[in-house]
Coordinates of N, CA and C in Angstrom, one line a residue:
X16 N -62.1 120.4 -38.9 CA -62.4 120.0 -37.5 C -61.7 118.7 -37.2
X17 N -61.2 118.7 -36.5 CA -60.4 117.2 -35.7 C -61.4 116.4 -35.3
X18 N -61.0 115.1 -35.5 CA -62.0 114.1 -35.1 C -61.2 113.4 -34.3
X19 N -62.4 112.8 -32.8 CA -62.1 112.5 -31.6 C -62.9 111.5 -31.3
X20 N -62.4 109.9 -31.2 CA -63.0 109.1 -30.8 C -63.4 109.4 -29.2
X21 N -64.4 108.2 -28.8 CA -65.0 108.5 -27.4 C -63.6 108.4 -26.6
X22 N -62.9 107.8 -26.9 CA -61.4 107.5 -25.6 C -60.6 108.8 -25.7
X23 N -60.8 109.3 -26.6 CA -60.0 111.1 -26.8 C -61.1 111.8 -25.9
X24 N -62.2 111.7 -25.8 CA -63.1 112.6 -24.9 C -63.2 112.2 -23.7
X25 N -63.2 110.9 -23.3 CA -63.1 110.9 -22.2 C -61.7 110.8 -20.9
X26 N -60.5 110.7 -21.7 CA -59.1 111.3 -21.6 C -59.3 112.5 -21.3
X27 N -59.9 113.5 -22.0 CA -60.2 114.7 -22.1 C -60.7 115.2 -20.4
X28 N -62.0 114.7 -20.6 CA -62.8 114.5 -19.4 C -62.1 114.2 -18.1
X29 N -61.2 113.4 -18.0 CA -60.7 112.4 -17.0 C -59.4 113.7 -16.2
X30 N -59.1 114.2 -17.6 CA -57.7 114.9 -16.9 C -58.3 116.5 -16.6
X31 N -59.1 116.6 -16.9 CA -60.2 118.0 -16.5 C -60.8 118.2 -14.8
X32 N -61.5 116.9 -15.0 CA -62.4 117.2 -13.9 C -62.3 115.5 -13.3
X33 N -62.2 114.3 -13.8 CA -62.8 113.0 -13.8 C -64.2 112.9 -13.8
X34 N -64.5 111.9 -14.0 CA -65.8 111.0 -14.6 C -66.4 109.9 -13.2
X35 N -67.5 109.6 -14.2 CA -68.0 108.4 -13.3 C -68.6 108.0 -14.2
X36 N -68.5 106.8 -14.0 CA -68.8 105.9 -15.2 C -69.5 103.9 -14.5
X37 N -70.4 103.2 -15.3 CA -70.8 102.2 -14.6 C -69.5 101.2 -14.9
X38 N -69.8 100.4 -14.1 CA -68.9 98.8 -14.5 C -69.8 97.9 -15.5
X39 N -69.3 96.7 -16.4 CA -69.7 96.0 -16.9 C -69.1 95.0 -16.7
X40 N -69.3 94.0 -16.8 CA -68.6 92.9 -17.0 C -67.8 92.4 -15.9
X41 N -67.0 91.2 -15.7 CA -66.2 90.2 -14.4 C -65.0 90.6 -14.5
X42 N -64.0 91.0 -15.1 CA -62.9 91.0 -15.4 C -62.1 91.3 -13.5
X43 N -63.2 92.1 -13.0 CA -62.4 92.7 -11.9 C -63.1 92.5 -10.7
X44 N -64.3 90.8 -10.7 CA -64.3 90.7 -9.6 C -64.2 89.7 -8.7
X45 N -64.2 89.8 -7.9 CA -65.1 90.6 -6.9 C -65.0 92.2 -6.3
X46 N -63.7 92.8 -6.2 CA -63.8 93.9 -5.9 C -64.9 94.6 -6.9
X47 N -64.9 95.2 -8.2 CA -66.0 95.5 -8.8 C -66.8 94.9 -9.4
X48 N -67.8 94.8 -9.3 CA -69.2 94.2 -10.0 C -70.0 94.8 -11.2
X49 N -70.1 94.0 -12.1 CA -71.3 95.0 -12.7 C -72.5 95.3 -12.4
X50 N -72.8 96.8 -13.0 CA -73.3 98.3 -12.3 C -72.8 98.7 -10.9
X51 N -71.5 98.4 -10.1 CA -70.5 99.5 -9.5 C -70.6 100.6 -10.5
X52 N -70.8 101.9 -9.7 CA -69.9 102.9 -10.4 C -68.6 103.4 -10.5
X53 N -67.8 103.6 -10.9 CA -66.8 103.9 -10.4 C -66.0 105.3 -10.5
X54 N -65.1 105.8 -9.6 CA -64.9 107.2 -9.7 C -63.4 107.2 -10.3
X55 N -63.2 108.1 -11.7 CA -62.0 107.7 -12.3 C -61.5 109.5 -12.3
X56 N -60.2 109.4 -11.8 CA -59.6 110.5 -11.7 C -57.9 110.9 -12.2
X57 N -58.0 111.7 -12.7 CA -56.2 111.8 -13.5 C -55.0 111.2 -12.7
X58 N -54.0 111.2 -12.8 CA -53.2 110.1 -12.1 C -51.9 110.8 -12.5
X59 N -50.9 110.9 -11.9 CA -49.5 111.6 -11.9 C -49.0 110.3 -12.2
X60 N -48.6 109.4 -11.5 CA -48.1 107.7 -11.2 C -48.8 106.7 -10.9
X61 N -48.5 105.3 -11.8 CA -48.9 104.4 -11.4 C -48.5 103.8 -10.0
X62 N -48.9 103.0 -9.4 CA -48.3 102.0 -8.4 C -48.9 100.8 -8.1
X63 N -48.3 99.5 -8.2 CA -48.9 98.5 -8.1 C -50.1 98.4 -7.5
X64 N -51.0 97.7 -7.4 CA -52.3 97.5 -6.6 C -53.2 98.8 -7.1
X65 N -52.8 100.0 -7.8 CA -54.0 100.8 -8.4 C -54.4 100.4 -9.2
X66 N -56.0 100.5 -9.3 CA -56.7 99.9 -10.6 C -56.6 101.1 -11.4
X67 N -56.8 100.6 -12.9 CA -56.9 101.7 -13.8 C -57.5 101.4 -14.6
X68 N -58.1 102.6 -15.6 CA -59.4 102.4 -16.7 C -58.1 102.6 -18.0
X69 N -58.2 101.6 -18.7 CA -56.9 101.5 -20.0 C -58.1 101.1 -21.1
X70 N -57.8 102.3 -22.5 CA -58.3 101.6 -23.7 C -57.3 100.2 -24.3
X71 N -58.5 99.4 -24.6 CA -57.4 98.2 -25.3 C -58.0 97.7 -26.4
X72 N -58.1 97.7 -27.7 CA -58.6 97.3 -29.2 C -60.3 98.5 -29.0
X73 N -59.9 99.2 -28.7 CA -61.1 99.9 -28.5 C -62.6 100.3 -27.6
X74 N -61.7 99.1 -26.6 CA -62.4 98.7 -25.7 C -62.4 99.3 -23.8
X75 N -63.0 99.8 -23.5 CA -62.7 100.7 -22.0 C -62.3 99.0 -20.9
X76 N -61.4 99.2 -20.0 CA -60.7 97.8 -19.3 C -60.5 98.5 -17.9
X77 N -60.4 97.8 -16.7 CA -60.3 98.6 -15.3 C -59.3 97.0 -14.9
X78 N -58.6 97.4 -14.8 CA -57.1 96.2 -14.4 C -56.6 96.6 -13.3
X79 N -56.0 95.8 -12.2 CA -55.2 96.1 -11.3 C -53.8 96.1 -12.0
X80 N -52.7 97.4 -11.4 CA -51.5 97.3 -12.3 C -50.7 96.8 -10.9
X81 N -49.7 95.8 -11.8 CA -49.1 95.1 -10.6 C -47.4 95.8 -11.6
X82 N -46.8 95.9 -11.9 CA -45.4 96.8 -13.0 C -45.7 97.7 -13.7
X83 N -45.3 98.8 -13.1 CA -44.9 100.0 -13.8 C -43.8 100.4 -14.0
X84 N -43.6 100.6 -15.1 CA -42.5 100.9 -16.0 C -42.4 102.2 -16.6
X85 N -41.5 103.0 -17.2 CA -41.7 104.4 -17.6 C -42.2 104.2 -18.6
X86 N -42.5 103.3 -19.9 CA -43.5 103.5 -21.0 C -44.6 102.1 -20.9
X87 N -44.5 101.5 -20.2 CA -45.9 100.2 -20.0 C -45.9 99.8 -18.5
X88 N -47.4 99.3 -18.5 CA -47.5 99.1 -17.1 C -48.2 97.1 -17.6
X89 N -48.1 96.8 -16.7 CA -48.3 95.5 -16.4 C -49.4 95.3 -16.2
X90 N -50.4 94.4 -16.2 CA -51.9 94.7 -15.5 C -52.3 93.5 -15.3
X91 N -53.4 93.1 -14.4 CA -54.0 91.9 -14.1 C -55.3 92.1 -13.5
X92 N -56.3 91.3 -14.7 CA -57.9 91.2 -13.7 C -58.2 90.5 -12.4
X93 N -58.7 90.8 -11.8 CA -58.6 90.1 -10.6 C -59.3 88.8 -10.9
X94 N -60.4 88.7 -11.9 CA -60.8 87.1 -12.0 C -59.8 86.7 -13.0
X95 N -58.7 86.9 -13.9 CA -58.1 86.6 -14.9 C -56.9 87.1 -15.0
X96 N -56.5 87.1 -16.8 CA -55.4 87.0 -17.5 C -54.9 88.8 -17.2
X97 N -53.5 88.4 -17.6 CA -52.5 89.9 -17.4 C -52.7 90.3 -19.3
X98 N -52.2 91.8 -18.6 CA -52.2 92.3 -20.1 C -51.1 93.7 -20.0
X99 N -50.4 93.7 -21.1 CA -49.4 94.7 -20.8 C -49.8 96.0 -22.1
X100 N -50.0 96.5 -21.5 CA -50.2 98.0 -22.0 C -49.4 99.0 -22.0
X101 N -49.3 100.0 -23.3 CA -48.7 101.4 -23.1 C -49.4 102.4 -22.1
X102 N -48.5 103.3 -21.3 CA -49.2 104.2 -20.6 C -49.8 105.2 -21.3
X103 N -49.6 105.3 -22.1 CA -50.4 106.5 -23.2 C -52.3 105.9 -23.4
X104 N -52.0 104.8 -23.0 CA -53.6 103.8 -23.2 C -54.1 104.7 -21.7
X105 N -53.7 104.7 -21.0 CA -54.3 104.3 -19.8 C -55.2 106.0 -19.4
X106 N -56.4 105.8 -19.4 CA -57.9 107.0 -18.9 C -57.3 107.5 -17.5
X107 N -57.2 106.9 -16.6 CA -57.0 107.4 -15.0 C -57.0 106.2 -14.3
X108 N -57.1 106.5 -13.0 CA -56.8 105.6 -11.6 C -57.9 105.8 -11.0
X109 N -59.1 104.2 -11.1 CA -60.3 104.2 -9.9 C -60.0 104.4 -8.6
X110 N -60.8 105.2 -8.3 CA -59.9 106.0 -6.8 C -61.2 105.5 -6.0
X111 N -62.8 105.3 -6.3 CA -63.9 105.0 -5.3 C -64.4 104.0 -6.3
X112 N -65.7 103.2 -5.3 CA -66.4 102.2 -6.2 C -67.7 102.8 -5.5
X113 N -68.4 102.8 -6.2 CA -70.2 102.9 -5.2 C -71.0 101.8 -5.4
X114 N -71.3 101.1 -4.4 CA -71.9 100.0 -4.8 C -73.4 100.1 -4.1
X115 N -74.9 100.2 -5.1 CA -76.1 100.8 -4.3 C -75.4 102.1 -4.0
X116 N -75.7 102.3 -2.1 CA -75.5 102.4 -1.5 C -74.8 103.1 -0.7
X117 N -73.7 102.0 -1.0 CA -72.4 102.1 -0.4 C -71.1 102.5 -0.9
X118 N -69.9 103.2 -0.3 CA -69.0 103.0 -0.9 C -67.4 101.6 -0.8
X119 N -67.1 101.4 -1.4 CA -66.4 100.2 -1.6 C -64.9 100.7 -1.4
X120 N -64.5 100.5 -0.5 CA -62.7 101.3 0.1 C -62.2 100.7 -0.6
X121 N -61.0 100.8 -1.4 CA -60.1 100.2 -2.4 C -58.9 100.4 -1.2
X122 N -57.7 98.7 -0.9 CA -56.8 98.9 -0.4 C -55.9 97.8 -1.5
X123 N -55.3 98.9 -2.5 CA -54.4 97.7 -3.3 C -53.8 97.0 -2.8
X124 N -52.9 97.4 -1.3 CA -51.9 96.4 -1.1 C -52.3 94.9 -0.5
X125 N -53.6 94.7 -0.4 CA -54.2 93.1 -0.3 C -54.4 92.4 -1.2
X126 N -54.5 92.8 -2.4 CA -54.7 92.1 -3.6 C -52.9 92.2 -4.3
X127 N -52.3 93.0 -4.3 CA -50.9 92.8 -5.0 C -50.4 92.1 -3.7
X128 N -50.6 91.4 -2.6 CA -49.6 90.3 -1.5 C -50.6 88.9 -2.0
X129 N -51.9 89.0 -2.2 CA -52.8 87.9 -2.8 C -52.1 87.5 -4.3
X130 N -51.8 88.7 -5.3 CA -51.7 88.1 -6.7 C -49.9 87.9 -6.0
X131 N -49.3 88.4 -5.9 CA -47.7 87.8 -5.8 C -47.8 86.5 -4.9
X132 N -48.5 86.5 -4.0 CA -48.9 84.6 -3.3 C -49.3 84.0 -4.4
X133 N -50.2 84.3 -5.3 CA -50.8 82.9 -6.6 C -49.6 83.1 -7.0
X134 N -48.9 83.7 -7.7 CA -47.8 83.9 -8.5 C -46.2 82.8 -8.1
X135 N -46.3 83.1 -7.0 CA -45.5 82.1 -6.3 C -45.7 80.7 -6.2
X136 N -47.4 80.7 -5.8 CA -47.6 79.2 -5.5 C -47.4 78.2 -7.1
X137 N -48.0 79.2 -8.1 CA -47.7 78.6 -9.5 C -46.5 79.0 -10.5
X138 N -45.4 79.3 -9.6 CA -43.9 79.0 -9.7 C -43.6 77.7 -9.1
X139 N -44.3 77.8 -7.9 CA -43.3 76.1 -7.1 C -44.1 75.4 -8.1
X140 N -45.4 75.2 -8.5 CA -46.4 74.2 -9.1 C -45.3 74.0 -10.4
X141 N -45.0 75.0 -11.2 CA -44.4 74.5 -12.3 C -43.1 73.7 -12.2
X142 N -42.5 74.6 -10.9 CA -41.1 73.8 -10.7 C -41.0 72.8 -9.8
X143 N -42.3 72.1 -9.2 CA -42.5 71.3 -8.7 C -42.6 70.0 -10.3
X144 N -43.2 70.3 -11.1 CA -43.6 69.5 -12.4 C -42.3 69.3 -12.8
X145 N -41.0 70.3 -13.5 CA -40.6 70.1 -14.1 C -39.4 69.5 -13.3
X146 N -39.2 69.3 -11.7 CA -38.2 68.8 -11.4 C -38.2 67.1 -11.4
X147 N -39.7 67.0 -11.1 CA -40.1 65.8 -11.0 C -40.3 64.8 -12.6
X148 N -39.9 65.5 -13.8 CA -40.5 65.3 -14.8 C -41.4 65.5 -15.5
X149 N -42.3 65.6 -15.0 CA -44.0 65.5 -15.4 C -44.3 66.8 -16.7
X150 N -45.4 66.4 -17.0 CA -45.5 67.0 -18.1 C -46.5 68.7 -17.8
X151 N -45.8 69.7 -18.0 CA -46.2 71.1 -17.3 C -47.7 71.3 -18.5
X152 N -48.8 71.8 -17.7 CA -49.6 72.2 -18.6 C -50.0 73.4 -18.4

């Protein structure tokens, strides 16, 4: 009998029907919060500003991908650090959030013009440091 970690089943799951599954943790907000649900559904293509659910050290991750590439995608928490992943990692693409209540519209392209504005502003910051001499930290 083949043995199938929970990320093999829920792969499984995801490209069948999709799941719904809670949020934990900050990584992704303010848009998601923990206990959001979130609705995760199979995915043909990435595109910048989709969030997606990626295994990472064995761990389930919901990142906004800001580079897609034909074998890794680029990814970024909205409270934090980037992480670059194989697509073979990647569960599906959060398509709804439910929050209580309500449902939470996802429009990537405000957060990928928001992260490429920080991105910029701490390009001039560095190359504002390094022209002037100062020491870059």
């Amino acid at each position: 009998m083949p043995k199938f970690s929970h990320i093999d089943l829920l792969k499984k799951l995801i490209t069948k029907t999709g799941i719904i599954i809670q949020a934990k943790g900050i990584s992704m907000y303010p848009t998601i919060k923990p206990g959001d649900r979130l609705f995760v559904s199979p995915f043909k293509k990435i595109y910048p500003g989709d969030i997606i659910l990626f295994s990472f050290k064995n761990n389930l991750i919901a990142h906004r991908a800001i580079l897609a590439k034909d074998s890794w995608v680029l990814t970024r928490a909205d409270y934090g650090g980037f992480i670059t992943i194989d697509k073979k990692n990647i569960l599906g693409k959060i398509i709804v959030i439910k929050r209580g209540n309500k449902f939470v519209k996802l429009n990537p392209w405000i957060k990928i013009y928001k992260t490429l504005a920080g991105l910029v502003r701490g390009f001039d910051k560095l190359n504002h440091k390094v022209i002037n001499n100062k020491e870059v930290k």
